[in-house]
Amino acid sequence: MRILGIETSCDETAVAVVERTRGQLFVRSSVITSQIALHRKTGGVVPEVAAREHVPAILPLLNVALKEARVSLRSIDCLAVTRGPGLLSALSVGVETARVLSWQSGLPLLGVNHIEGHLAANWLNRRVADIRFPVLGLVVSGGHTELISARRLGAWKLVGRTRDDAAGECFDKVAHVLGLSYPGGPEISKLAQGGDPTRFTFPRPMERAPSYDFSFSGLKTSVLYFLKQRRWVGRPPRAQLPHLAASFQAAVIDSLITKSLRATRDLRPATFLLAGGVAANTELRRLLRDVLAAQAPGVQYLEPALAYCTDNAAMIAAAAALHPTPARANWRRVHADPNWELV
Ligand code: KG4
Ligand code: ZN
C-alpha cells in the first residue's frame, strides 16, 4: 500500500510517499521546503505569513515527491493530511489541497493528528512488528510536550503534558534572549557542545511534583532574570555563551528525563518512543537512552532518524499507513473510529 502524505501545520511545507510492504514502512520520498529564513526576520512564525508561503510551495512539492518516489498519483492508494493541531490558516492550505486531490482522483483521504504523526515517525524504515506494545511516547516539539501511552496502535492516551510552554518553545525563547537566531533549539544544542552544563544552575520546575506534567515557563523567566541582572540580555559575553546554552539545555533535559523515567517505572511499557522536533537534540537522545538502559532495563528505547524528528510529511503518511484498517475496502470503518477521522 502506498500513501501520499501532506503536512502544513506550521512553517514547513512537506509532501512524502510512504510504502507499507512486507510488514515494513519504507520512505519512498520525503520533501520539505522550510520557511525558516523568512521567519528569522520576525524572530518567530507569523501564522498568516506561514499560510501564504504554503500556497505557492505545495503543488510543485507534490510533483517533486511523486517524481522522487518514481510513482504517479494513479499508483497511490491513499492520501493523508495533517488536520491539526497547528496554525489554522497554515493547516487549511494542506487540507484544502488534499481535499481537491481526493475529489479529483477518487482516492480516500485520511486526516491525521500531528502529534500522532510525530510518534509514527518511529515506525519509518522499521518493521511494524518490532515496536512492541504497550508503548510510552515522549513528544517534544515547538508546540507540545506530552507523555502519551498506548496499549495498541491508535489508542493513544495522554498521561502528562506541559502546564505552560512547550520544551521547543522554551528553547526558542531562551535563544532569543541569548541573541541567537530562530529556531533556537538547533543553535543552543550546537553551542552547548562546547559548554559546561554545571557552570550555571537553572531551575527544574515541577521536578518533585508527583504528576507526569512538565513546566518550562519558570525556567525561561529564570534565564531572563539571570541575564538582566548582568545586563547580558541579547548579548552575553561570547566566552559565556556555550556555558549558558549547556546549563539551560541541561535543565530542560533533566525535566524531560525525570518525568519520562517516573512514567516508565509506573506504567512499565515494552517500548519507549521519543518524538518531535526537540528529539533531534543529540544530548537528549544520548542521556535518555542511557538513563532508560540503566534504570528501566528491559524497556526498548527508540527514536526517529534525525530527518523525521522535525516536521515532515513521511510521519503523516506513516500514521495513516499504521491505521488498523488501511485496505481501501475497509475504508468506511475509519468513520467509526474516533481516533481516526476523515477530513
Ligand atoms: O516538531 P517541530 O518541527 O514543530 C512543531 O510541531 O512544533 O519542532 C520544532 C521545535 C522548535 O522549537 C525547535 O527549536 C526545536 O523543535 N528543535 C530543537 C532541535 N531541533 C529542533 N530543540 C532542541 N535541540 C535541537 N537540536
Ligand atoms: Zn511538529
Short mmCIF file of C-alpha atoms and ligand atoms in Angstrom, two decimals:
data_model
loop_
_atom_site.label_atom_id
_atom_site.label_comp_id
_atom_site.label_asym_id
_atom_site.label_seq_id
_atom_site.Cartn_x
_atom_site.Cartn_y
_atom_site.Cartn_z
CA MET A 1 0.00 0.00 0.00
CA ARG A 2 1.29 3.44 -0.99
CA ILE A 3 0.35 6.61 0.88
CA LEU A 4 0.92 10.23 -0.09
CA GLY A 5 1.27 12.45 2.99
CA ILE A 6 0.91 16.23 3.24
CA GLU A 7 1.99 18.42 6.18
CA THR A 8 1.48 22.20 6.52
CA SER A 9 0.75 22.70 10.22
CA CYS A 10 3.44 25.32 10.86
CA ASP A 11 6.36 26.69 8.86
CA GLU A 12 7.31 23.62 6.84
CA THR A 13 5.55 22.63 3.62
CA ALA A 14 6.12 18.88 3.24
CA VAL A 15 4.99 16.03 0.97
CA ALA A 16 6.06 12.37 1.16
CA VAL A 17 5.34 8.96 -0.28
CA VAL A 18 5.50 6.04 2.16
CA GLU A 19 5.00 2.41 1.21
CA ARG A 20 3.83 -0.33 3.54
CA THR A 21 5.03 -3.65 2.24
CA ARG A 22 6.21 -6.94 3.77
CA GLY A 23 5.36 -5.67 7.26
CA GLN A 24 7.61 -2.65 6.96
CA LEU A 25 7.22 1.09 6.27
CA PHE A 26 9.58 2.41 3.59
CA VAL A 27 10.03 6.12 2.83
CA ARG A 28 9.94 6.37 -0.97
CA SER A 29 10.32 10.16 -0.91
CA SER A 30 10.13 12.94 1.66
CA VAL A 31 10.49 16.54 0.52
CA ILE A 32 10.30 19.70 2.61
CA THR A 33 10.56 23.42 1.95
CA SER A 34 11.25 25.38 5.05
CA GLN A 35 10.24 28.98 5.71
CA ILE A 36 12.83 29.36 8.46
CA ALA A 37 14.78 32.11 6.65
CA LEU A 38 11.59 34.17 6.35
CA HIS A 39 10.56 33.74 9.99
CA ARG A 40 14.06 34.59 11.20
CA LYS A 41 13.32 38.22 10.33
CA THR A 42 10.42 38.32 12.81
CA GLY A 43 12.08 36.05 15.39
CA GLY A 44 9.23 33.53 15.11
CA VAL A 45 6.36 32.31 12.97
CA VAL A 46 3.63 34.79 11.96
CA PRO A 47 0.66 32.48 11.14
CA GLU A 48 -0.68 34.43 8.15
CA VAL A 49 2.78 34.72 6.62
CA ALA A 50 3.29 30.96 7.06
CA ALA A 51 -0.07 30.15 5.42
CA ARG A 52 0.63 32.40 2.45
CA GLU A 53 4.01 30.76 1.90
CA HIS A 54 2.49 27.25 1.76
CA VAL A 55 0.28 28.17 -1.20
CA PRO A 56 2.89 28.51 -3.98
CA ALA A 57 5.05 25.74 -2.48
CA ILE A 58 2.63 22.87 -2.16
CA LEU A 59 1.82 21.82 -5.76
CA PRO A 60 5.43 21.92 -7.05
CA LEU A 61 6.45 19.96 -3.96
CA LEU A 62 3.78 17.36 -4.66
CA ASN A 63 5.26 16.83 -8.11
CA VAL A 64 8.78 16.51 -6.70
CA ALA A 65 7.65 13.97 -4.10
CA LEU A 66 5.95 11.79 -6.75
CA LYS A 67 8.91 12.13 -9.09
CA GLU A 68 11.46 11.21 -6.42
CA ALA A 69 9.35 8.21 -5.44
CA ARG A 70 9.09 7.31 -9.17
CA VAL A 71 5.34 6.89 -8.96
CA SER A 72 2.31 8.64 -10.39
CA LEU A 73 -0.77 9.71 -8.47
CA ARG A 74 -2.56 6.77 -10.12
CA SER A 75 -0.44 4.28 -8.19
CA ILE A 76 -1.15 5.91 -4.80
CA ASP A 77 -3.69 4.08 -2.61
CA CYS A 78 -4.50 6.74 -0.06
CA LEU A 79 -3.95 10.42 0.78
CA ALA A 80 -3.13 11.59 4.30
CA VAL A 81 -3.01 15.16 5.57
CA THR A 82 -2.32 16.81 8.93
CA ARG A 83 -5.68 18.01 10.23
CA GLY A 84 -4.36 19.52 13.50
CA PRO A 85 -3.20 20.64 15.94
CA GLY A 86 -1.33 23.55 14.35
CA LEU A 87 -1.81 27.01 12.91
CA LEU A 88 -5.32 27.05 11.50
CA SER A 89 -4.61 29.10 8.38
CA ALA A 90 -1.49 27.06 7.62
CA LEU A 91 -3.29 23.75 8.16
CA SER A 92 -6.11 24.71 5.82
CA VAL A 93 -3.72 25.04 2.86
CA GLY A 94 -2.73 21.37 3.22
CA VAL A 95 -6.26 20.20 4.00
CA GLU A 96 -7.83 22.02 1.05
CA THR A 97 -5.12 20.79 -1.33
CA ALA A 98 -5.67 17.22 -0.13
CA ARG A 99 -9.44 17.56 -0.43
CA VAL A 100 -9.20 18.71 -4.06
CA LEU A 101 -6.72 15.92 -4.86
CA SER A 102 -9.03 13.37 -3.27
CA TRP A 103 -12.05 14.74 -5.11
CA GLN A 104 -10.22 14.74 -8.45
CA SER A 105 -8.58 11.35 -8.10
CA GLY A 106 -11.24 9.49 -6.13
CA LEU A 107 -8.58 8.46 -3.58
CA PRO A 108 -9.59 8.12 0.09
CA LEU A 109 -8.31 10.88 2.34
CA LEU A 110 -7.36 10.43 5.97
CA GLY A 111 -6.94 13.34 8.38
CA VAL A 112 -4.01 12.71 10.72
CA ASN A 113 -3.35 14.18 14.15
CA HIS A 114 0.03 15.95 14.07
CA ILE A 115 1.16 14.54 17.45
CA GLU A 116 0.24 11.03 16.33
CA GLY A 117 2.29 11.74 13.22
CA HIS A 118 5.34 12.64 15.33
CA LEU A 119 5.03 9.33 17.21
CA ALA A 120 4.52 7.42 13.95
CA ALA A 121 7.94 8.68 12.75
CA ASN A 122 9.36 5.91 14.94
CA TRP A 123 7.88 3.27 12.61
CA LEU A 124 9.55 4.67 9.48
CA ASN A 125 12.06 2.32 7.89
CA ARG A 126 11.39 -0.23 10.66
CA ARG A 127 9.43 -3.46 10.81
CA VAL A 128 5.98 -2.69 12.21
CA ALA A 129 6.10 -5.76 14.46
CA ASP A 130 9.41 -4.66 16.01
CA ILE A 131 7.66 -1.97 18.05
CA ARG A 132 6.18 -3.88 20.94
CA PHE A 133 3.18 -2.64 22.92
CA PRO A 134 2.33 -1.19 25.41
CA VAL A 135 4.13 1.93 24.29
CA LEU A 136 5.02 5.14 26.14
CA GLY A 137 5.92 8.14 23.98
CA LEU A 138 7.50 11.50 24.80
CA VAL A 139 6.56 14.08 22.16
CA VAL A 140 8.68 17.22 22.48
CA SER A 141 8.13 19.90 19.86
CA GLY A 142 7.70 23.65 19.44
CA GLY A 143 4.02 23.43 20.36
CA HIS A 144 3.77 20.33 22.58
CA THR A 145 5.45 18.47 25.39
CA GLU A 146 3.45 15.36 26.17
CA LEU A 147 3.79 11.88 27.59
CA ILE A 148 1.42 9.55 25.75
CA SER A 149 0.74 5.87 26.36
CA ALA A 150 -0.95 3.25 24.20
CA ARG A 151 -1.93 -0.40 24.68
CA ARG A 152 -2.40 -0.79 20.92
CA LEU A 153 -1.93 1.26 17.77
CA GLY A 154 -4.15 4.30 17.63
CA ALA A 155 -5.42 4.03 21.24
CA TRP A 156 -3.31 6.95 22.47
CA LYS A 157 -3.85 8.26 25.99
CA LEU A 158 -2.40 11.50 27.35
CA VAL A 159 -0.65 10.83 30.66
CA GLY A 160 1.34 14.05 31.13
CA ARG A 161 1.77 17.41 29.45
CA THR A 162 3.31 20.82 29.90
CA ARG A 163 1.28 23.19 32.05
CA ASP A 164 2.61 26.21 30.13
CA ASP A 165 5.34 26.49 27.45
CA ALA A 166 6.44 23.56 25.30
CA ALA A 167 10.10 22.50 25.55
CA GLY A 168 10.85 23.63 21.97
CA GLU A 169 9.16 26.97 22.59
CA CYS A 170 11.39 27.39 25.67
CA PHE A 171 14.50 26.64 23.55
CA ASP A 172 13.33 29.25 21.01
CA LYS A 173 12.55 31.96 23.60
CA VAL A 174 15.76 31.47 25.57
CA ALA A 175 17.74 31.51 22.33
CA HIS A 176 16.13 34.86 21.57
CA VAL A 177 17.28 36.45 24.86
CA LEU A 178 20.73 34.96 24.30
CA GLY A 179 20.85 36.84 20.99
CA LEU A 180 20.67 33.67 18.86
CA SER A 181 18.55 33.26 15.74
CA TYR A 182 15.28 31.35 15.16
CA PRO A 183 14.73 28.42 15.63
CA GLY A 184 16.67 28.37 18.88
CA GLY A 185 16.83 24.62 19.52
CA PRO A 186 19.49 23.73 16.94
CA GLU A 187 21.50 26.90 17.81
CA ILE A 188 21.54 26.15 21.54
CA SER A 189 22.36 22.48 21.08
CA LYS A 190 25.30 23.33 18.81
CA LEU A 191 26.69 25.89 21.27
CA ALA A 192 26.10 23.59 24.24
CA GLN A 193 28.54 21.05 22.84
CA GLY A 194 31.40 23.37 23.82
CA GLY A 195 29.96 24.41 27.19
CA ASP A 196 29.93 23.23 30.80
CA PRO A 197 26.36 22.23 31.83
CA THR A 198 27.23 22.72 35.53
CA ARG A 199 28.62 26.28 35.19
CA PHE A 200 25.24 27.92 35.94
CA THR A 201 22.30 26.46 37.84
CA PHE A 202 18.84 26.96 36.41
CA PRO A 203 15.64 25.57 37.98
CA ARG A 204 13.92 22.31 37.06
CA PRO A 205 10.26 23.34 37.64
CA MET A 206 7.82 20.68 38.89
CA GLU A 207 10.59 18.12 39.24
CA ARG A 208 9.28 16.91 42.59
CA ALA A 209 5.56 17.19 41.74
CA PRO A 210 4.03 13.70 41.74
CA SER A 211 2.35 14.06 38.31
CA TYR A 212 3.87 13.40 34.89
CA ASP A 213 3.32 17.05 33.93
CA PHE A 214 6.04 19.49 32.90
CA SER A 215 6.53 23.26 33.22
CA PHE A 216 9.04 25.38 31.32
CA SER A 217 7.93 28.99 31.68
CA GLY A 218 9.63 29.39 35.10
CA LEU A 219 12.90 28.20 33.60
CA LYS A 220 12.59 30.69 30.76
CA THR A 221 11.92 33.55 33.21
CA SER A 222 14.79 32.50 35.42
CA VAL A 223 17.23 32.63 32.47
CA LEU A 224 15.87 36.07 31.56
CA TYR A 225 16.36 37.43 35.13
CA PHE A 226 19.82 35.91 35.29
CA LEU A 227 20.75 37.77 32.09
CA LYS A 228 19.04 41.00 33.20
CA GLN A 229 20.99 41.11 36.47
CA ARG A 230 24.23 41.01 34.49
CA ARG A 231 22.99 43.26 31.66
CA TRP A 232 23.57 40.35 29.29
CA VAL A 233 20.12 40.25 27.59
CA GLY A 234 20.57 39.76 23.84
CA ARG A 235 24.36 39.96 24.09
CA PRO A 236 26.02 37.78 26.72
CA PRO A 237 29.84 37.66 26.69
CA ARG A 238 31.00 35.32 23.95
CA ALA A 239 33.01 33.17 26.32
CA GLN A 240 29.92 32.55 28.49
CA LEU A 241 27.54 31.67 25.67
CA PRO A 242 28.41 27.95 25.40
CA HIS A 243 28.13 27.57 29.21
CA LEU A 244 24.77 29.37 29.28
CA ALA A 245 23.49 27.16 26.43
CA ALA A 246 24.75 23.95 28.07
CA SER A 247 23.40 24.88 31.53
CA PHE A 248 19.97 25.82 30.17
CA GLN A 249 19.82 22.71 27.96
CA ALA A 250 20.72 20.52 30.96
CA ALA A 251 17.75 21.95 32.90
CA VAL A 252 15.31 21.14 30.06
CA ILE A 253 16.73 17.65 29.54
CA ASP A 254 16.68 16.90 33.29
CA SER A 255 12.98 17.83 33.48
CA LEU A 256 12.14 15.69 30.44
CA ILE A 257 14.10 12.71 31.72
CA THR A 258 12.81 12.85 35.32
CA LYS A 259 9.17 12.67 34.22
CA SER A 260 9.86 10.14 31.45
CA LEU A 261 11.62 7.85 33.89
CA ARG A 262 8.88 8.19 36.51
CA ALA A 263 6.17 7.35 33.95
CA THR A 264 8.23 4.44 32.58
CA ARG A 265 8.67 2.93 36.06
CA ASP A 266 4.96 3.30 36.88
CA LEU A 267 3.43 2.30 33.54
CA ARG A 268 6.00 -0.36 32.55
CA PRO A 269 5.80 -0.02 28.75
CA ALA A 270 7.51 -2.55 26.50
CA THR A 271 8.76 0.31 24.30
CA PHE A 272 9.63 3.97 24.94
CA LEU A 273 9.37 6.27 21.91
CA LEU A 274 10.97 9.72 21.66
CA ALA A 275 9.46 12.08 19.05
CA GLY A 276 9.07 15.71 17.90
CA GLY A 277 11.45 18.48 16.85
CA VAL A 278 13.36 18.55 20.16
CA ALA A 279 14.03 14.81 19.68
CA ALA A 280 16.68 16.00 17.22
CA ASN A 281 18.71 17.15 20.24
CA THR A 282 21.68 14.79 20.41
CA GLU A 283 22.26 15.28 24.14
CA LEU A 284 18.62 14.46 24.94
CA ARG A 285 18.83 11.33 22.75
CA ARG A 286 22.06 10.19 24.41
CA LEU A 287 21.01 10.84 28.02
CA LEU A 288 17.50 9.41 27.66
CA ARG A 289 18.88 6.25 26.05
CA ASP A 290 21.50 5.85 28.82
CA VAL A 291 19.13 6.59 31.72
CA LEU A 292 16.46 4.19 30.46
CA ALA A 293 19.03 1.46 29.79
CA ALA A 294 20.42 1.83 33.33
CA GLN A 295 17.21 2.44 35.26
CA ALA A 296 14.47 0.77 33.24
CA PRO A 297 16.22 -2.28 31.79
CA GLY A 298 14.04 -4.38 29.50
CA VAL A 299 12.30 -1.33 28.05
CA GLN A 300 13.09 -0.98 24.36
CA TYR A 301 14.12 2.64 23.63
CA LEU A 302 13.53 4.01 20.12
CA GLU A 303 13.98 7.40 18.47
CA PRO A 304 13.22 8.53 14.89
CA ALA A 305 16.04 9.16 12.42
CA LEU A 306 17.08 12.83 12.68
CA ALA A 307 15.36 13.70 9.38
CA TYR A 308 11.98 12.61 10.79
CA CYS A 309 12.10 14.45 14.15
CA THR A 310 11.17 17.96 12.99
CA ASP A 311 8.01 18.44 10.92
CA ASN A 312 7.85 16.27 7.77
CA ALA A 313 5.18 14.51 5.74
CA ALA A 314 6.63 10.98 5.94
CA MET A 315 5.47 10.82 9.55
CA ILE A 316 1.95 11.82 8.50
CA ALA A 317 1.88 9.12 5.80
CA ALA A 318 3.27 6.66 8.37
CA ALA A 319 0.44 7.40 10.81
CA ALA A 320 -2.05 6.65 8.03
CA ALA A 321 -0.14 3.51 6.97
CA LEU A 322 -0.38 2.22 10.54
CA HIS A 323 -4.11 2.61 10.53
CA PRO A 324 -5.75 -0.62 11.69
CA THR A 325 -7.98 -0.78 8.60
CA PRO A 326 -5.85 0.61 5.81
CA ALA A 327 -7.23 -1.52 2.99
CA ARG A 328 -9.41 0.53 0.69
CA ALA A 329 -12.28 -1.95 1.01
CA ASN A 330 -12.39 -1.32 4.74
CA TRP A 331 -12.13 2.39 4.47
CA ARG A 332 -15.63 3.17 5.64
CA ARG A 333 -14.82 1.70 9.03
CA VAL A 334 -12.49 4.65 9.53
CA HIS A 335 -15.56 6.82 10.13
CA ALA A 336 -16.48 4.75 13.15
CA ASP A 337 -13.10 5.10 14.85
CA PRO A 338 -12.96 8.33 16.88
CA ASN A 339 -9.16 8.37 16.79
CA TRP A 340 -9.10 8.39 13.03
CA GLU A 341 -11.34 10.95 11.47
CA LEU A 342 -11.71 11.52 7.78
CA VAL A 343 -11.24 15.17 6.89
O1 KG4 B 1 8.18 19.23 15.71
P1 KG4 B 1 8.62 20.56 15.22
O2 KG4 B 1 9.37 20.64 13.93
O3 KG4 B 1 7.42 21.55 15.09
C1 KG4 B 1 6.33 21.54 15.95
O4 KG4 B 1 5.46 20.64 15.80
O5 KG4 B 1 6.34 22.41 16.84
O6 KG4 B 1 9.50 21.20 16.40
C2 KG4 B 1 10.14 22.41 16.25
C3 KG4 B 1 10.88 22.72 17.55
C4 KG4 B 1 11.46 24.13 17.60
O7 KG4 B 1 11.07 24.73 18.81
C5 KG4 B 1 12.96 23.90 17.54
O8 KG4 B 1 13.71 24.88 18.24
C6 KG4 B 1 13.09 22.53 18.21
O9 KG4 B 1 11.97 21.81 17.72
N1 KG4 B 1 14.33 21.84 17.83
C7 KG4 B 1 15.31 21.55 18.72
C8 KG4 B 1 16.37 20.96 17.98
N2 KG4 B 1 15.99 20.92 16.66
C9 KG4 B 1 14.74 21.47 16.59
N3 KG4 B 1 15.37 21.71 20.06
C10 KG4 B 1 16.50 21.32 20.67
N4 KG4 B 1 17.54 20.77 20.03
C11 KG4 B 1 17.52 20.57 18.70
N5 KG4 B 1 18.58 20.02 18.10
ZN ZN B 2 5.55 19.10 14.80
#
